[in-house]
Amino acid sequence: MSREIMNSRIVSLNVGTPVEAMHGNKPVQTGIFKKSSGSRHYLSTTGLSGDGQADLVNHGGPDKAVCVYFERHFPYWEEWLGNKLSSGAFGENWTVSDWTEHDLCIGDVVQAGEVIVQVSQPRQPCFKLGIRHQRPELTAHVQQTGFTGFYFRVLQEGEVGAGEGLTVLERHHAAISLAEANRVMYKGKNDLAGMTALLAVEELSDSWKQTLTSRIERLQQAGLGGNTD
């Protein structure tokens, strides 16, 4: 992966508050339904003003202040789903141009106007994404493709809006891309070296650190590990 990266921009800023949706015959609260906003919003360490999540255990919080999805993946999903998608279709707060999971690394620092953010982890899509598109298999397919999007934590608060340019201020020295992190999480569950390298990145989110630590301990206890897939 090249250490150079082009600038990006926020194509759309999307917010929404939790609503009730049906999961089979069961009603659930979800914040997956985001709408594009033409206004500027204040971004704090816990998220954007006007936005909210229903499940505060698995969504939101300092490590998941901003959910980001890549505009470049939309054509693939439009063909797969068979319909046109609008910004916010994946429950993301920022729909961004140009980049993909291969371009950004865990710990990279990015500026958007007066806001400074840092890549904390890939997104782990939950079943509510399937509810959003009425395709229960979508969640697993997002994991399989690696087209997950990711989260930012906030290093410097401020106002932000659609059209804001995104500039990488600092590339993390470990250079573990979001794509590689996804590979380790979903396809490299016996890859002890890969998990150890990812876990060593201090800027990785706490939830991913906990998952990786548990997996490594199980592998070591079983005397396994070493496979890359």
PDB file of N, CA and C in Angstrom, residues 30-116:
ATOM      1  N   THR A  30     -33.728   1.401  16.043  1.00  0.00           N
ATOM      2  CA  THR A  30     -32.505   1.487  15.261  1.00  0.00           C
ATOM      3  C   THR A  30     -32.236   2.911  14.795  1.00  0.00           C
ATOM      4  N   GLY A  31     -30.955   3.248  14.722  1.00  0.00           N
ATOM      5  CA  GLY A  31     -30.533   4.540  14.186  1.00  0.00           C
ATOM      6  C   GLY A  31     -29.961   4.412  12.789  1.00  0.00           C
ATOM      7  N   ILE A  32     -30.253   3.293  12.095  1.00  0.00           N
ATOM      8  CA  ILE A  32     -29.665   3.020  10.787  1.00  0.00           C
ATOM      9  C   ILE A  32     -30.204   3.939   9.695  1.00  0.00           C
ATOM     10  N   PHE A  33     -31.361   4.544   9.932  1.00  0.00           N
ATOM     11  CA  PHE A  33     -31.984   5.382   8.901  1.00  0.00           C
ATOM     12  C   PHE A  33     -31.477   6.820   9.021  1.00  0.00           C
ATOM     13  N   LYS A  34     -30.479   7.150   8.225  1.00  0.00           N
ATOM     14  CA  LYS A  34     -29.902   8.497   8.226  1.00  0.00           C
ATOM     15  C   LYS A  34     -30.359   9.255   6.986  1.00  0.00           C
ATOM     16  N   LYS A  35     -30.491  10.568   7.120  1.00  0.00           N
ATOM     17  CA  LYS A  35     -30.854  11.428   5.999  1.00  0.00           C
ATOM     18  C   LYS A  35     -29.790  12.503   5.801  1.00  0.00           C
ATOM     19  N   SER A  36     -29.562  12.826   4.536  1.00  0.00           N
ATOM     20  CA  SER A  36     -28.578  13.852   4.202  1.00  0.00           C
ATOM     21  C   SER A  36     -29.019  15.201   4.755  1.00  0.00           C
ATOM     22  N   SER A  37     -28.076  15.928   5.325  1.00  0.00           N
ATOM     23  CA  SER A  37     -28.362  17.239   5.906  1.00  0.00           C
ATOM     24  C   SER A  37     -27.571  18.320   5.176  1.00  0.00           C
ATOM     25  N   GLY A  38     -28.251  19.393   4.848  1.00  0.00           N
ATOM     26  CA  GLY A  38     -27.582  20.522   4.215  1.00  0.00           C
ATOM     27  C   GLY A  38     -27.001  21.504   5.209  1.00  0.00           C
ATOM     28  N   SER A  39     -27.169  21.219   6.489  1.00  0.00           N
ATOM     29  CA  SER A  39     -26.679  22.114   7.542  1.00  0.00           C
ATOM     30  C   SER A  39     -25.308  21.670   8.041  1.00  0.00           C
ATOM     31  N   ARG A  40     -24.635  22.576   8.711  1.00  0.00           N
ATOM     32  CA  ARG A  40     -23.409  22.223   9.416  1.00  0.00           C
ATOM     33  C   ARG A  40     -23.787  21.720  10.809  1.00  0.00           C
ATOM     34  N   HIS A  41     -23.054  20.725  11.283  1.00  0.00           N
ATOM     35  CA  HIS A  41     -23.353  20.110  12.570  1.00  0.00           C
ATOM     36  C   HIS A  41     -22.111  20.132  13.445  1.00  0.00           C
ATOM     37  N   TYR A  42     -22.328  20.292  14.738  1.00  0.00           N
ATOM     38  CA  TYR A  42     -21.203  20.252  15.667  1.00  0.00           C
ATOM     39  C   TYR A  42     -20.811  18.803  15.909  1.00  0.00           C
ATOM     40  N   LEU A  43     -19.528  18.530  15.786  1.00  0.00           N
ATOM     41  CA  LEU A  43     -19.001  17.193  16.040  1.00  0.00           C
ATOM     42  C   LEU A  43     -18.228  17.202  17.348  1.00  0.00           C
ATOM     43  N   SER A  44     -18.735  16.466  18.319  1.00  0.00           N
ATOM     44  CA  SER A  44     -18.054  16.323  19.608  1.00  0.00           C
ATOM     45  C   SER A  44     -17.388  14.954  19.666  1.00  0.00           C
ATOM     46  N   THR A  45     -16.769  14.654  20.775  1.00  0.00           N
ATOM     47  CA  THR A  45     -16.087  13.365  20.919  1.00  0.00           C
ATOM     48  C   THR A  45     -17.059  12.191  20.944  1.00  0.00           C
ATOM     49  N   THR A  46     -18.348  12.472  21.105  1.00  0.00           N
ATOM     50  CA  THR A  46     -19.340  11.393  21.125  1.00  0.00           C
ATOM     51  C   THR A  46     -20.235  11.378  19.898  1.00  0.00           C
ATOM     52  N   GLY A  47     -20.021  12.293  18.956  1.00  0.00           N
ATOM     53  CA  GLY A  47     -20.801  12.234  17.729  1.00  0.00           C
ATOM     54  C   GLY A  47     -21.317  13.574  17.260  1.00  0.00           C
ATOM     55  N   LEU A  48     -22.121  13.517  16.198  1.00  0.00           N
ATOM     56  CA  LEU A  48     -22.670  14.715  15.568  1.00  0.00           C
ATOM     57  C   LEU A  48     -23.943  15.177  16.254  1.00  0.00           C
ATOM     58  N   SER A  49     -24.132  16.477  16.340  1.00  0.00           N
ATOM     59  CA  SER A  49     -25.392  17.014  16.832  1.00  0.00           C
ATOM     60  C   SER A  49     -26.508  16.597  15.880  1.00  0.00           C
ATOM     61  N   GLY A  50     -27.647  16.235  16.442  1.00  0.00           N
ATOM     62  CA  GLY A  50     -28.781  15.821  15.629  1.00  0.00           C
ATOM     63  C   GLY A  50     -28.770  14.364  15.240  1.00  0.00           C
ATOM     64  N   ASP A  51     -27.766  13.628  15.721  1.00  0.00           N
ATOM     65  CA  ASP A  51     -27.660  12.210  15.384  1.00  0.00           C
ATOM     66  C   ASP A  51     -27.784  11.376  16.650  1.00  0.00           C
ATOM     67  N   GLY A  52     -28.190  10.122  16.484  1.00  0.00           N
ATOM     68  CA  GLY A  52     -28.307   9.257  17.646  1.00  0.00           C
ATOM     69  C   GLY A  52     -28.319   7.793  17.262  1.00  0.00           C
ATOM     70  N   GLN A  53     -28.033   6.928  18.235  1.00  0.00           N
ATOM     71  CA  GLN A  53     -28.050   5.487  18.051  1.00  0.00           C
ATOM     72  C   GLN A  53     -28.971   4.863  19.087  1.00  0.00           C
ATOM     73  N   ALA A  54     -29.574   3.737  18.716  1.00  0.00           N
ATOM     74  CA  ALA A  54     -30.441   3.033  19.652  1.00  0.00           C
ATOM     75  C   ALA A  54     -29.641   2.111  20.559  1.00  0.00           C
ATOM     76  N   ASP A  55     -28.628   1.457  19.995  1.00  0.00           N
ATOM     77  CA  ASP A  55     -27.800   0.502  20.731  1.00  0.00           C
ATOM     78  C   ASP A  55     -26.484   1.172  21.101  1.00  0.00           C
ATOM     79  N   LEU A  56     -26.429   1.707  22.301  1.00  0.00           N
ATOM     80  CA  LEU A  56     -25.242   2.451  22.720  1.00  0.00           C
ATOM     81  C   LEU A  56     -24.108   1.544  23.186  1.00  0.00           C
ATOM     82  N   VAL A  57     -24.368   0.232  23.276  1.00  0.00           N
ATOM     83  CA  VAL A  57     -23.308  -0.710  23.618  1.00  0.00           C
ATOM     84  C   VAL A  57     -22.445  -0.994  22.393  1.00  0.00           C
ATOM     85  N   ASN A  58     -23.088  -1.214  21.241  1.00  0.00           N
ATOM     86  CA  ASN A  58     -22.371  -1.598  20.027  1.00  0.00           C
ATOM     87  C   ASN A  58     -22.182  -0.462  19.032  1.00  0.00           C
ATOM     88  N   HIS A  59     -22.846   0.657  19.256  1.00  0.00           N
ATOM     89  CA  HIS A  59     -22.739   1.790  18.339  1.00  0.00           C
ATOM     90  C   HIS A  59     -22.526   3.070  19.139  1.00  0.00           C
ATOM     91  N   GLY A  60     -21.801   4.013  18.539  1.00  0.00           N
ATOM     92  CA  GLY A  60     -21.559   5.278  19.209  1.00  0.00           C
ATOM     93  C   GLY A  60     -20.445   5.180  20.235  1.00  0.00           C
ATOM     94  N   GLY A  61     -20.241   6.283  20.953  1.00  0.00           N
ATOM     95  CA  GLY A  61     -19.157   6.356  21.920  1.00  0.00           C
ATOM     96  C   GLY A  61     -17.913   6.944  21.297  1.00  0.00           C
ATOM     97  N   PRO A  62     -16.898   7.235  22.098  1.00  0.00           N
ATOM     98  CA  PRO A  62     -15.701   7.935  21.604  1.00  0.00           C
ATOM     99  C   PRO A  62     -14.975   7.238  20.457  1.00  0.00           C
ATOM    100  N   ASP A  63     -14.901   5.903  20.466  1.00  0.00           N
ATOM    101  CA  ASP A  63     -14.205   5.195  19.389  1.00  0.00           C
ATOM    102  C   ASP A  63     -15.032   5.111  18.108  1.00  0.00           C
ATOM    103  N   LYS A  64     -16.321   5.432  18.218  1.00  0.00           N
ATOM    104  CA  LYS A  64     -17.231   5.313  17.072  1.00  0.00           C
ATOM    105  C   LYS A  64     -18.045   6.593  16.913  1.00  0.00           C
ATOM    106  N   ALA A  65     -17.364   7.710  17.027  1.00  0.00           N
ATOM    107  CA  ALA A  65     -18.056   9.000  16.988  1.00  0.00           C
ATOM    108  C   ALA A  65     -18.624   9.310  15.611  1.00  0.00           C
ATOM    109  N   VAL A  66     -17.916   8.898  14.559  1.00  0.00           N
ATOM    110  CA  VAL A  66     -18.354   9.165  13.184  1.00  0.00           C
ATOM    111  C   VAL A  66     -18.273   7.872  12.385  1.00  0.00           C
ATOM    112  N   CYS A  67     -19.409   7.463  11.839  1.00  0.00           N
ATOM    113  CA  CYS A  67     -19.444   6.306  10.948  1.00  0.00           C
ATOM    114  C   CYS A  67     -19.282   6.810   9.514  1.00  0.00           C
ATOM    115  N   VAL A  68     -18.349   6.214   8.775  1.00  0.00           N
ATOM    116  CA  VAL A  68     -17.994   6.701   7.439  1.00  0.00           C
ATOM    117  C   VAL A  68     -18.174   5.575   6.420  1.00  0.00           C
ATOM    118  N   TYR A  69     -18.741   5.936   5.256  1.00  0.00           N
ATOM    119  CA  TYR A  69     -18.833   4.957   4.170  1.00  0.00           C
ATOM    120  C   TYR A  69     -18.330   5.582   2.881  1.00  0.00           C
ATOM    121  N   PHE A  70     -17.853   4.704   1.997  1.00  0.00           N
ATOM    122  CA  PHE A  70     -17.180   5.151   0.781  1.00  0.00           C
ATOM    123  C   PHE A  70     -18.136   5.216  -0.408  1.00  0.00           C
ATOM    124  N   GLU A  71     -18.206   6.374  -1.028  1.00  0.00           N
ATOM    125  CA  GLU A  71     -19.049   6.570  -2.208  1.00  0.00           C
ATOM    126  C   GLU A  71     -18.681   5.596  -3.327  1.00  0.00           C
ATOM    127  N   ARG A  72     -17.421   5.220  -3.407  1.00  0.00           N
ATOM    128  CA  ARG A  72     -16.959   4.354  -4.489  1.00  0.00           C
ATOM    129  C   ARG A  72     -17.575   2.957  -4.435  1.00  0.00           C
ATOM    130  N   HIS A  73     -18.122   2.572  -3.297  1.00  0.00           N
ATOM    131  CA  HIS A  73     -18.764   1.253  -3.199  1.00  0.00           C
ATOM    132  C   HIS A  73     -20.221   1.272  -3.651  1.00  0.00           C
ATOM    133  N   PHE A  74     -20.807   2.434  -3.801  1.00  0.00           N
ATOM    134  CA  PHE A  74     -22.234   2.511  -4.107  1.00  0.00           C
ATOM    135  C   PHE A  74     -22.612   1.797  -5.405  1.00  0.00           C
ATOM    136  N   PRO A  75     -21.854   1.941  -6.513  1.00  0.00           N
ATOM    137  CA  PRO A  75     -22.230   1.223  -7.737  1.00  0.00           C
ATOM    138  C   PRO A  75     -22.315  -0.292  -7.543  1.00  0.00           C
ATOM    139  N   TYR A  76     -21.384  -0.854  -6.776  1.00  0.00           N
ATOM    140  CA  TYR A  76     -21.427  -2.298  -6.516  1.00  0.00           C
ATOM    141  C   TYR A  76     -22.716  -2.667  -5.801  1.00  0.00           C
ATOM    142  N   TRP A  77     -23.061  -1.924  -4.760  1.00  0.00           N
ATOM    143  CA  TRP A  77     -24.245  -2.265  -3.978  1.00  0.00           C
ATOM    144  C   TRP A  77     -25.531  -1.975  -4.736  1.00  0.00           C
ATOM    145  N   GLU A  78     -25.532  -0.963  -5.582  1.00  0.00           N
ATOM    146  CA  GLU A  78     -26.720  -0.699  -6.391  1.00  0.00           C
ATOM    147  C   GLU A  78     -27.002  -1.861  -7.334  1.00  0.00           C
ATOM    148  N   GLU A  79     -25.949  -2.442  -7.898  1.00  0.00           N
ATOM    149  CA  GLU A  79     -26.134  -3.612  -8.760  1.00  0.00           C
ATOM    150  C   GLU A  79     -26.563  -4.824  -7.938  1.00  0.00           C
ATOM    151  N   TRP A  80     -25.937  -5.014  -6.786  1.00  0.00           N
ATOM    152  CA  TRP A  80     -26.245  -6.176  -5.944  1.00  0.00           C
ATOM    153  C   TRP A  80     -27.667  -6.105  -5.383  1.00  0.00           C
ATOM    154  N   LEU A  81     -28.076  -4.912  -4.958  1.00  0.00           N
ATOM    155  CA  LEU A  81     -29.405  -4.731  -4.374  1.00  0.00           C
ATOM    156  C   LEU A  81     -30.492  -4.533  -5.423  1.00  0.00           C
ATOM    157  N   GLY A  82     -30.073  -4.066  -6.601  1.00  0.00           N
ATOM    158  CA  GLY A  82     -31.041  -3.846  -7.671  1.00  0.00           C
ATOM    159  C   GLY A  82     -31.815  -2.555  -7.552  1.00  0.00           C
ATOM    160  N   ASN A  83     -31.269  -1.589  -6.865  1.00  0.00           N
ATOM    161  CA  ASN A  83     -31.940  -0.287  -6.770  1.00  0.00           C
ATOM    162  C   ASN A  83     -30.924   0.820  -6.505  1.00  0.00           C
ATOM    163  N   LYS A  84     -31.328   2.042  -6.791  1.00  0.00           N
ATOM    164  CA  LYS A  84     -30.482   3.213  -6.592  1.00  0.00           C
ATOM    165  C   LYS A  84     -30.368   3.513  -5.105  1.00  0.00           C
ATOM    166  N   LEU A  85     -29.174   3.915  -4.689  1.00  0.00           N
ATOM    167  CA  LEU A  85     -28.932   4.234  -3.286  1.00  0.00           C
ATOM    168  C   LEU A  85     -28.649   5.718  -3.111  1.00  0.00           C
ATOM    169  N   SER A  86     -29.098   6.248  -2.000  1.00  0.00           N
ATOM    170  CA  SER A  86     -28.800   7.633  -1.655  1.00  0.00           C
ATOM    171  C   SER A  86     -27.779   7.653  -0.532  1.00  0.00           C
ATOM    172  N   SER A  87     -27.152   8.796  -0.325  1.00  0.00           N
ATOM    173  CA  SER A  87     -26.198   8.942   0.776  1.00  0.00           C
ATOM    174  C   SER A  87     -26.882   8.606   2.096  1.00  0.00           C
ATOM    175  N   GLY A  88     -26.152   7.947   2.971  1.00  0.00           N
ATOM    176  CA  GLY A  88     -26.720   7.496   4.232  1.00  0.00           C
ATOM    177  C   GLY A  88     -27.319   6.108   4.160  1.00  0.00           C
ATOM    178  N   ALA A  89     -27.245   5.476   2.984  1.00  0.00           N
ATOM    179  CA  ALA A  89     -27.870   4.170   2.780  1.00  0.00           C
ATOM    180  C   ALA A  89     -27.284   3.084   3.670  1.00  0.00           C
ATOM    181  N   PHE A  90     -26.069   3.291   4.157  1.00  0.00           N
ATOM    182  CA  PHE A  90     -25.442   2.306   5.031  1.00  0.00           C
ATOM    183  C   PHE A  90     -25.392   2.789   6.478  1.00  0.00           C
ATOM    184  N   GLY A  91     -26.218   3.780   6.782  1.00  0.00           N
ATOM    185  CA  GLY A  91     -26.276   4.295   8.142  1.00  0.00           C
ATOM    186  C   GLY A  91     -25.090   5.144   8.512  1.00  0.00           C
ATOM    187  N   GLU A  92     -24.339   5.577   7.480  1.00  0.00           N
ATOM    188  CA  GLU A  92     -23.119   6.344   7.741  1.00  0.00           C
ATOM    189  C   GLU A  92     -23.420   7.813   8.007  1.00  0.00           C
ATOM    190  N   ASN A  93     -22.564   8.434   8.811  1.00  0.00           N
ATOM    191  CA  ASN A  93     -22.650   9.874   9.055  1.00  0.00           C
ATOM    192  C   ASN A  93     -22.000  10.683   7.948  1.00  0.00           C
ATOM    193  N   TRP A  94     -20.896  10.176   7.442  1.00  0.00           N
ATOM    194  CA  TRP A  94     -20.217  10.836   6.323  1.00  0.00           C
ATOM    195  C   TRP A  94     -20.120   9.869   5.156  1.00  0.00           C
ATOM    196  N   THR A  95     -20.627  10.285   4.016  1.00  0.00           N
ATOM    197  CA  THR A  95     -20.360   9.592   2.762  1.00  0.00           C
ATOM    198  C   THR A  95     -19.196  10.329   2.119  1.00  0.00           C
ATOM    199  N   VAL A  96     -18.081   9.624   1.859  1.00  0.00           N
ATOM    200  CA  VAL A  96     -16.870  10.311   1.405  1.00  0.00           C
ATOM    201  C   VAL A  96     -16.440   9.829   0.024  1.00  0.00           C
ATOM    202  N   SER A  97     -15.768  10.704  -0.684  1.00  0.00           N
ATOM    203  CA  SER A  97     -15.330  10.430  -2.051  1.00  0.00           C
ATOM    204  C   SER A  97     -13.947   9.782  -2.087  1.00  0.00           C
ATOM    205  N   ASP A  98     -13.633   9.170  -3.219  1.00  0.00           N
ATOM    206  CA  ASP A  98     -12.269   8.776  -3.620  1.00  0.00           C
ATOM    207  C   ASP A  98     -11.633   7.628  -2.842  1.00  0.00           C
ATOM    208  N   TRP A  99     -11.740   7.611  -1.534  1.00  0.00           N
ATOM    209  CA  TRP A  99     -11.057   6.593  -0.748  1.00  0.00           C
ATOM    210  C   TRP A  99     -11.813   5.269  -0.704  1.00  0.00           C
ATOM    211  N   THR A 100     -11.093   4.191  -0.313  1.00  0.00           N
ATOM    212  CA  THR A 100     -11.695   2.918   0.076  1.00  0.00           C
ATOM    213  C   THR A 100     -10.928   2.387   1.287  1.00  0.00           C
ATOM    214  N   GLU A 101     -11.281   1.185   1.706  1.00  0.00           N
ATOM    215  CA  GLU A 101     -10.615   0.560   2.852  1.00  0.00           C
ATOM    216  C   GLU A 101      -9.128   0.315   2.607  1.00  0.00           C
ATOM    217  N   HIS A 102      -8.707   0.308   1.353  1.00  0.00           N
ATOM    218  CA  HIS A 102      -7.292   0.088   1.041  1.00  0.00           C
ATOM    219  C   HIS A 102      -6.448   1.358   1.228  1.00  0.00           C
ATOM    220  N   ASP A 103      -7.095   2.497   1.338  1.00  0.00           N
ATOM    221  CA  ASP A 103      -6.369   3.767   1.380  1.00  0.00           C
ATOM    222  C   ASP A 103      -6.036   4.246   2.782  1.00  0.00           C
ATOM    223  N   LEU A 104      -6.895   3.961   3.743  1.00  0.00           N
ATOM    224  CA  LEU A 104      -6.702   4.464   5.103  1.00  0.00           C
ATOM    225  C   LEU A 104      -6.224   3.366   6.036  1.00  0.00           C
ATOM    226  N   CYS A 105      -5.456   3.774   7.037  1.00  0.00           N
ATOM    227  CA  CYS A 105      -4.902   2.843   8.027  1.00  0.00           C
ATOM    228  C   CYS A 105      -5.429   3.168   9.422  1.00  0.00           C
ATOM    229  N   ILE A 106      -5.468   2.149  10.266  1.00  0.00           N
ATOM    230  CA  ILE A 106      -5.805   2.369  11.667  1.00  0.00           C
ATOM    231  C   ILE A 106      -4.815   3.380  12.247  1.00  0.00           C
ATOM    232  N   GLY A 107      -5.343   4.418  12.885  1.00  0.00           N
ATOM    233  CA  GLY A 107      -4.495   5.435  13.496  1.00  0.00           C
ATOM    234  C   GLY A 107      -4.201   6.634  12.624  1.00  0.00           C
ATOM    235  N   ASP A 108      -4.580   6.594  11.338  1.00  0.00           N
ATOM    236  CA  ASP A 108      -4.386   7.767  10.484  1.00  0.00           C
ATOM    237  C   ASP A 108      -5.177   8.952  11.037  1.00  0.00           C
ATOM    238  N   VAL A 109      -4.601  10.140  10.942  1.00  0.00           N
ATOM    239  CA  VAL A 109      -5.238  11.362  11.433  1.00  0.00           C
ATOM    240  C   VAL A 109      -5.668  12.204  10.238  1.00  0.00           C
ATOM    241  N   VAL A 110      -6.921  12.646  10.258  1.00  0.00           N
ATOM    242  CA  VAL A 110      -7.535  13.343   9.124  1.00  0.00           C
ATOM    243  C   VAL A 110      -8.145  14.656   9.598  1.00  0.00           C
ATOM    244  N   GLN A 111      -8.030  15.685   8.766  1.00  0.00           N
ATOM    245  CA  GLN A 111      -8.635  16.982   9.072  1.00  0.00           C
ATOM    246  C   GLN A 111      -9.793  17.257   8.132  1.00  0.00           C
ATOM    247  N   ALA A 112     -10.892  17.777   8.698  1.00  0.00           N
ATOM    248  CA  ALA A 112     -12.049  18.232   7.935  1.00  0.00           C
ATOM    249  C   ALA A 112     -12.396  19.625   8.437  1.00  0.00           C
ATOM    250  N   GLY A 113     -11.847  20.650   7.801  1.00  0.00           N
ATOM    251  CA  GLY A 113     -12.056  22.006   8.281  1.00  0.00           C
ATOM    252  C   GLY A 113     -11.441  22.185   9.653  1.00  0.00           C
ATOM    253  N   GLU A 114     -12.262  22.578  10.626  1.00  0.00           N
ATOM    254  CA  GLU A 114     -11.749  22.793  11.980  1.00  0.00           C
ATOM    255  C   GLU A 114     -11.727  21.511  12.809  1.00  0.00           C
ATOM    256  N   VAL A 115     -12.235  20.434  12.238  1.00  0.00           N
ATOM    257  CA  VAL A 115     -12.328  19.157  12.942  1.00  0.00           C
ATOM    258  C   VAL A 115     -11.123  18.276  12.620  1.00  0.00           C
ATOM    259  N   ILE A 116     -10.593  17.581  13.627  1.00  0.00           N
ATOM    260  CA  ILE A 116      -9.531  16.599  13.415  1.00  0.00           C
ATOM    261  C   ILE A 116      -9.998  15.266  13.994  1.00  0.00           C
TER     262      ILE A 116
END
